[in-house]
mmCIF file of C-alpha atoms in Angstrom:
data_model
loop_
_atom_site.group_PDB
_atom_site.id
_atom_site.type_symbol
_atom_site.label_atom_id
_atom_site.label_comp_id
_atom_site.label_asym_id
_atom_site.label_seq_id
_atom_site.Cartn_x
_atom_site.Cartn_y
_atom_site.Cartn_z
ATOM 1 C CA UNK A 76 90.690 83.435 113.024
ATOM 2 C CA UNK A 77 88.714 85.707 110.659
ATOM 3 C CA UNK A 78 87.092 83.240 109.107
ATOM 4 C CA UNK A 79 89.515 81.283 107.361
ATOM 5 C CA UNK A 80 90.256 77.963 106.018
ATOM 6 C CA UNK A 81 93.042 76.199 105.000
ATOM 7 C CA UNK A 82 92.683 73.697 102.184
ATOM 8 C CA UNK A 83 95.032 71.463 100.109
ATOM 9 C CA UNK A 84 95.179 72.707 96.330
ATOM 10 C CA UNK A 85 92.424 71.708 94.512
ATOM 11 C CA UNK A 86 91.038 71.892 90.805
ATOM 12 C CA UNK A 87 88.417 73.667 92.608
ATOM 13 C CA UNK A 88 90.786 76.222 94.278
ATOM 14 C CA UNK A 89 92.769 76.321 91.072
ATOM 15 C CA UNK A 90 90.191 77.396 89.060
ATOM 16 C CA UNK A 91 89.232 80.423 91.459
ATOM 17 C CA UNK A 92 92.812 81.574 91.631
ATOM 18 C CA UNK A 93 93.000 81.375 88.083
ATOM 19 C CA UNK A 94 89.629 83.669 87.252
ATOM 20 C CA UNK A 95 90.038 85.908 90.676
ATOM 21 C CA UNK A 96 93.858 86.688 91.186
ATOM 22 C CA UNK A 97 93.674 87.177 87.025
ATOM 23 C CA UNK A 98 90.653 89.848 87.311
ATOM 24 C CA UNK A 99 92.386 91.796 90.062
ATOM 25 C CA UNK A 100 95.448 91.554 88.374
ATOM 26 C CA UNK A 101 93.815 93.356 85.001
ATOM 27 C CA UNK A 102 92.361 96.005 87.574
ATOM 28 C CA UNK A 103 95.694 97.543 87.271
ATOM 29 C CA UNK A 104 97.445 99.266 85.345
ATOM 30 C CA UNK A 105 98.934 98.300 82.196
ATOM 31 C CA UNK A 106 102.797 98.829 83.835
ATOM 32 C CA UNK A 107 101.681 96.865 87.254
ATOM 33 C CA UNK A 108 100.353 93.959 84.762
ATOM 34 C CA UNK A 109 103.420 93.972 82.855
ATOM 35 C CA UNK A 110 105.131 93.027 85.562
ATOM 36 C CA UNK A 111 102.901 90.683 87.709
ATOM 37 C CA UNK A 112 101.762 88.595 85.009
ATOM 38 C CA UNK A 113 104.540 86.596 84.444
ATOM 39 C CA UNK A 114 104.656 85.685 87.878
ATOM 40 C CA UNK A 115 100.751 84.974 87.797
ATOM 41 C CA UNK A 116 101.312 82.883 84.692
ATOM 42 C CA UNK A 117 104.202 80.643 86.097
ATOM 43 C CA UNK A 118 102.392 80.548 89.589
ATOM 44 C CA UNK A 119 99.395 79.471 88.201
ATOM 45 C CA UNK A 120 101.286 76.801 85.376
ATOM 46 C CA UNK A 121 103.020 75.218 88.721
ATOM 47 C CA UNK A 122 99.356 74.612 90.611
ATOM 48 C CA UNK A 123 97.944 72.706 87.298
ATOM 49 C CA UNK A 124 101.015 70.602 87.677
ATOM 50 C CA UNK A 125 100.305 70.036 90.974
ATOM 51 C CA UNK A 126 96.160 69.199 90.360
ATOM 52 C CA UNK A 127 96.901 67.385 87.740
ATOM 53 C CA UNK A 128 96.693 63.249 88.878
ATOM 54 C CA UNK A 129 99.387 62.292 85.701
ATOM 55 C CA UNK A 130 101.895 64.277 87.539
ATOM 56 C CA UNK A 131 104.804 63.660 90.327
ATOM 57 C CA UNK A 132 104.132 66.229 93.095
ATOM 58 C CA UNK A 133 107.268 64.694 95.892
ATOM 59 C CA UNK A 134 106.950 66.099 98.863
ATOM 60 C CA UNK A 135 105.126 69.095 97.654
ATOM 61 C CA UNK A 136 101.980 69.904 99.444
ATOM 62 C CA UNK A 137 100.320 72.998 98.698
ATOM 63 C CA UNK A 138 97.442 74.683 100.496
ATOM 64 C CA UNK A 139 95.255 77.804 99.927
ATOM 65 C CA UNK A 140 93.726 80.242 102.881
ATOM 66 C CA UNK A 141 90.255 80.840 101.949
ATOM 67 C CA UNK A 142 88.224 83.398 103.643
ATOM 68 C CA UNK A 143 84.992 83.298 104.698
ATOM 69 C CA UNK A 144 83.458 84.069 101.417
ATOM 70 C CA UNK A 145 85.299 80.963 99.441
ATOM 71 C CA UNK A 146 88.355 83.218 98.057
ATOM 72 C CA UNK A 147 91.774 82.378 98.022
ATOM 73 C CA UNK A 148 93.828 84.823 99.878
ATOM 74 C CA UNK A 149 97.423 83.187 99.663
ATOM 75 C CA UNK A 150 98.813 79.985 98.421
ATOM 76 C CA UNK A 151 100.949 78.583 100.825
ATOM 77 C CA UNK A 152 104.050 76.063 99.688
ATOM 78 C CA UNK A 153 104.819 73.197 101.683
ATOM 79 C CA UNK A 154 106.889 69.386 101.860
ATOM 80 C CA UNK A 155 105.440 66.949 103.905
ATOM 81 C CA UNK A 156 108.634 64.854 104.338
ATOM 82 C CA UNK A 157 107.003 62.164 107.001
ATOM 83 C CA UNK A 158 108.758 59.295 105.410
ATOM 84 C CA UNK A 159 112.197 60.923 105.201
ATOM 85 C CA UNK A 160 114.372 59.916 107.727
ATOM 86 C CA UNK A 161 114.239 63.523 109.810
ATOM 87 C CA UNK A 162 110.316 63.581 109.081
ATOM 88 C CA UNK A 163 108.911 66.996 109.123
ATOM 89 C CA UNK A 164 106.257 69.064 107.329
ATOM 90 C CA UNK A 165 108.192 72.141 106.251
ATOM 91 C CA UNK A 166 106.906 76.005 105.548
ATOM 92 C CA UNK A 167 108.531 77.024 102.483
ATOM 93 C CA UNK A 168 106.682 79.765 101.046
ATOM 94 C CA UNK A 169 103.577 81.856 100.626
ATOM 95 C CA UNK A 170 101.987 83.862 98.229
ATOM 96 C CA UNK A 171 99.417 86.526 99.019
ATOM 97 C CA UNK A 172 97.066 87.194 96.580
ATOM 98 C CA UNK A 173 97.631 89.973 94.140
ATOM 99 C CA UNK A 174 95.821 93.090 95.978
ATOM 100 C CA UNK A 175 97.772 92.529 99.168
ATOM 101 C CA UNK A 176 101.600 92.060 98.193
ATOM 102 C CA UNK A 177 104.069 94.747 98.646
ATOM 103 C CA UNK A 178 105.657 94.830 94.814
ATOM 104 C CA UNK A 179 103.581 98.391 93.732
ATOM 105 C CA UNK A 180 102.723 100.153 97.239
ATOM 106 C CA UNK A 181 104.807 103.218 97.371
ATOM 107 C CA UNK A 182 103.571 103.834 101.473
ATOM 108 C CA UNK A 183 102.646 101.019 104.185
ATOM 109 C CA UNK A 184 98.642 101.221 105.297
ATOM 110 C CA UNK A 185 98.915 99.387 109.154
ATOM 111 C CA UNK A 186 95.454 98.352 108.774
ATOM 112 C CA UNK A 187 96.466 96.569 105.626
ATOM 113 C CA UNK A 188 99.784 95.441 106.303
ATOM 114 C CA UNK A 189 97.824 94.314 110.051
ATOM 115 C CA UNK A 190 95.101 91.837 107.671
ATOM 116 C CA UNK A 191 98.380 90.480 105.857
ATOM 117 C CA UNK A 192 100.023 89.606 108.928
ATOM 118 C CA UNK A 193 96.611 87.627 109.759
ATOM 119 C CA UNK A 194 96.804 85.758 107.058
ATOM 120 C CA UNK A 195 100.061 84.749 106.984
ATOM 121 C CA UNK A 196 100.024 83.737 110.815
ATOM 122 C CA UNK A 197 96.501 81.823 109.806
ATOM 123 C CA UNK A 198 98.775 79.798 107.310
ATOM 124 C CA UNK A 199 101.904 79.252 109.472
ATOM 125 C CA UNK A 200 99.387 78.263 112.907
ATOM 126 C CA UNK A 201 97.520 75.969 110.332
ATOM 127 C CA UNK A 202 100.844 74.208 109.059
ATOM 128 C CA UNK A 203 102.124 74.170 112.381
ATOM 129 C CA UNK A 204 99.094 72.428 113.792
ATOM 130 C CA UNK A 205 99.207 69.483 111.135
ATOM 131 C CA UNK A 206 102.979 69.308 111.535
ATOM 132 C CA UNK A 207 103.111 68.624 115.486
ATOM 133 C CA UNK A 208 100.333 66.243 115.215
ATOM 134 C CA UNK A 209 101.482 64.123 112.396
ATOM 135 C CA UNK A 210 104.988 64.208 112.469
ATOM 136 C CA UNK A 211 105.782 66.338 115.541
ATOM 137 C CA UNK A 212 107.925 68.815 113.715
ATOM 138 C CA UNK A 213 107.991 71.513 111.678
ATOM 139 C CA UNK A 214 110.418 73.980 109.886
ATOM 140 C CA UNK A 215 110.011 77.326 108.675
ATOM 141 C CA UNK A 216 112.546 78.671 106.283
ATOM 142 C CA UNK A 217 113.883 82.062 106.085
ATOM 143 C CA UNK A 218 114.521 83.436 102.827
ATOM 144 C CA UNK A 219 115.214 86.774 104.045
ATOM 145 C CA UNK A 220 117.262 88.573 106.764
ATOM 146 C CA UNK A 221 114.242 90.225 108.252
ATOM 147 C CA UNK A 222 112.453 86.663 108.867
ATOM 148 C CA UNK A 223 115.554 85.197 110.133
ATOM 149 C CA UNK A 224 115.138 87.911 112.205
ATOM 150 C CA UNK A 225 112.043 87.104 113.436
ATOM 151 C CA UNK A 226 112.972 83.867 114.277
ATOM 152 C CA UNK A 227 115.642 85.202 116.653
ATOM 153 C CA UNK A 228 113.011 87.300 118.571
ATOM 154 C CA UNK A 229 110.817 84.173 118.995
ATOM 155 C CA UNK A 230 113.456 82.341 120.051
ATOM 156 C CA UNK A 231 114.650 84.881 122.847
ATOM 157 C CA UNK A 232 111.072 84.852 123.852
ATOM 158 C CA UNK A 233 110.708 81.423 123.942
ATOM 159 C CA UNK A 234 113.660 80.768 126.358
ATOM 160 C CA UNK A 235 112.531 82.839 128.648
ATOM 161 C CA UNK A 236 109.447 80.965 128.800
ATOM 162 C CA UNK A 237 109.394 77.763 131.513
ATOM 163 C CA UNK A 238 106.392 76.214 129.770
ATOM 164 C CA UNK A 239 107.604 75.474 126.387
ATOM 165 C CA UNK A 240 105.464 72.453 125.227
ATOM 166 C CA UNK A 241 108.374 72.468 122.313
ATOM 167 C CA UNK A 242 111.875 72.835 121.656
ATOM 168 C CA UNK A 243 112.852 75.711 119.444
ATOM 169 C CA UNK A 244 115.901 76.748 117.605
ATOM 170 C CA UNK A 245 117.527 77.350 114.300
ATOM 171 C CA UNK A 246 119.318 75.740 111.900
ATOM 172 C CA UNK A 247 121.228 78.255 109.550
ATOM 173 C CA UNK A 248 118.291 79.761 107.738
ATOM 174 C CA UNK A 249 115.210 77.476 108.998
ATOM 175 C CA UNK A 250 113.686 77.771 111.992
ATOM 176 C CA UNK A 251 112.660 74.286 113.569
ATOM 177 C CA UNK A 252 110.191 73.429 115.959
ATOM 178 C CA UNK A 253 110.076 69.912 118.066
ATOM 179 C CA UNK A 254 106.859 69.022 120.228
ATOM 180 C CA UNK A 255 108.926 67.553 123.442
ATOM 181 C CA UNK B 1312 95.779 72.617 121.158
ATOM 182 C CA UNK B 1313 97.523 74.503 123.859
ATOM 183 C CA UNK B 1314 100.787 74.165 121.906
ATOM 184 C CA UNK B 1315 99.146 75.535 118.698
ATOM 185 C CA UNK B 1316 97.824 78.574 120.741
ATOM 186 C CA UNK B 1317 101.002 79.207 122.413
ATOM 187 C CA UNK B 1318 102.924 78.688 119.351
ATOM 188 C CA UNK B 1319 100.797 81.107 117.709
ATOM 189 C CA UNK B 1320 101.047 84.061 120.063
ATOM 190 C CA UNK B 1321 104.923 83.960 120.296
ATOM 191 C CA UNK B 1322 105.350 84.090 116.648
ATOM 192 C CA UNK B 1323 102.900 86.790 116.365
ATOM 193 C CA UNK B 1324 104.490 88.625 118.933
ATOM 194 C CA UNK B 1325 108.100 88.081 117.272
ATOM 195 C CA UNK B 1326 106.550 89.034 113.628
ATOM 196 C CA UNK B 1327 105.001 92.051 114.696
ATOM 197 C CA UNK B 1328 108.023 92.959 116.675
ATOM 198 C CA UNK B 1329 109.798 93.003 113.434
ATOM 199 C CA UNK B 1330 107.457 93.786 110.902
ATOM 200 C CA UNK B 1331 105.103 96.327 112.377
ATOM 201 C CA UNK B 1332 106.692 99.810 112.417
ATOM 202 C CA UNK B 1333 108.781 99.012 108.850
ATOM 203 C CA UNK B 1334 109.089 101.357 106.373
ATOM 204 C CA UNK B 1335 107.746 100.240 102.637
ATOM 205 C CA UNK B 1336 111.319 99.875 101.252
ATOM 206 C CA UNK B 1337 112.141 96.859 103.983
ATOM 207 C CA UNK B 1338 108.992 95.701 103.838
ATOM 208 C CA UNK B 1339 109.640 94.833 100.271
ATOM 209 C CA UNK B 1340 112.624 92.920 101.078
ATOM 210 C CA UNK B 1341 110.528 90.171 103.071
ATOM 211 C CA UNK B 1342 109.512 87.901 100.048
ATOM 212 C CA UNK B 1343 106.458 86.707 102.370
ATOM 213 C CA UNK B 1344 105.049 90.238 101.386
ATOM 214 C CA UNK B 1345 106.096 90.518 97.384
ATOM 215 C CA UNK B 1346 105.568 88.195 94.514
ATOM 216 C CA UNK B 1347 109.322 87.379 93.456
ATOM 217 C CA UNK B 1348 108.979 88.482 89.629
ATOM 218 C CA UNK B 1349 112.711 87.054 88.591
ATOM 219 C CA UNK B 1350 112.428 83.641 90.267
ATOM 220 C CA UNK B 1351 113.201 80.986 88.238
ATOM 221 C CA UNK B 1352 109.792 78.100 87.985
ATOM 222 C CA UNK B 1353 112.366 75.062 89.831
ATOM 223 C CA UNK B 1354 113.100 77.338 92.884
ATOM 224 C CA UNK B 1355 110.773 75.920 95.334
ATOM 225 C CA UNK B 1356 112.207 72.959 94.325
ATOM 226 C CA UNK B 1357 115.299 73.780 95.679
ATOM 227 C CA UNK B 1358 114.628 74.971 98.794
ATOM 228 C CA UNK B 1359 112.782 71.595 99.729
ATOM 229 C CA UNK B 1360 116.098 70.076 98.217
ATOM 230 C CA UNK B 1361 118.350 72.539 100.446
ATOM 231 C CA UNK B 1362 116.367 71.757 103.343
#
């Protein structure tokens, strides 16, 4: 799908979301930096954690979509809970990279908006395809109404379909899906 | 890799359902979409510990 990749966190990968989420975060202006660098600064703190071998990670397992030219497009937040007692890789989060989030736009481009959506189904597929292979199940979780509304479409969709290789349903705000 | 495929196009079809058609104010609501600039650094935590 477009070209993508999707890679576990890496000094490598840190390192290019440090220099190229930074430079098109300066592009802006001075009131749009104000407010994303904090975020840049704490997101970017939290992946050295994560790189860093003298450090306790847990369950956390995060991945970057590259694109075809090497740059990270979103970091995507995941556990990989395959020795808990429900084991499950689980879809917590992702974070697009500066140029495509929502925070400053003041109208919605489809073509844009149409790429984002790419991504982000690039990164749940991906997740999805290591989940039912190693552990055979996989959650994605919800934070907001509108995805929890999403879920609810899929799921009406899905039980109308006889061929379900899966079971699907949710569970307040995740959604989970079983490989039967 | 049947079950990725199909798994992909009915989520697709349910996020575009949703998504596509959204003005820019509800857009911003989806946190997918925004960087969250008043989250606190342990939340992520926390939702792997609500889960």
């Amino acid at each position: 799908m477009d070209g993508y990749s999707f890679v576990e966190l890496n000094e490598e990968l840190l390192g290019k979301i440090r220099d190229q989420w930074k430079a098109k975060i300066e592009a802006l202006p001075d009131e749009a930096i104000d407010i994303l660098w904090p975020t840049y600064q704490r997101t970017v703190g939290w992946c050295e954690k994560y790189v860093d071998p003298n450090q306790e990670s847990g369950d956390l397992w995060l991945h970057v979509v590259v694109d075809g030219d090497g740059c990270p497009v979103a970091l995507v937040e995941l556990t990989n809970a395959h020795r808990a007692k429900d084991p499950s890789i689980k879809f917590l989060n992702i974070d697009l990279e500066p140029s495509s989030i929502m925070n400053l736009q003041d109208s919605v481009d489809q073509e844009s908006l149409g790429k984002v959506l790419n991504v982000i189904m690039f990164a749940i597929t991906s997740a999805f395809a290591i989940a039912i292979n190693q552990v055979r199940k996989f959650k994605i979780y919800g934070r907001d109404d509108e995805i929890v509304s999403v879920f609810d479409a899929l799921i009406a969709k899905h039980m109308n379909d006889p061929e379900q290789p899966f079971n699907i349903y949710r569970q307040q705000r995740w959604l989970v899906i079983e490989a039967v | 890799m049947e079950s990725v495929a199909h798994f992909e196009n009915i989520f697709r079809e349910a996020l575009e359902s949703v998504l596509l058609g959204m003005d820019c104010a509800d857009l911003k609501k989806i946190h997918w979409l925004v960087w969250d600039t008043d989250c606190c650094e342990e939340e992520s935590a926390d939702f792997a510990e609500a889960a």
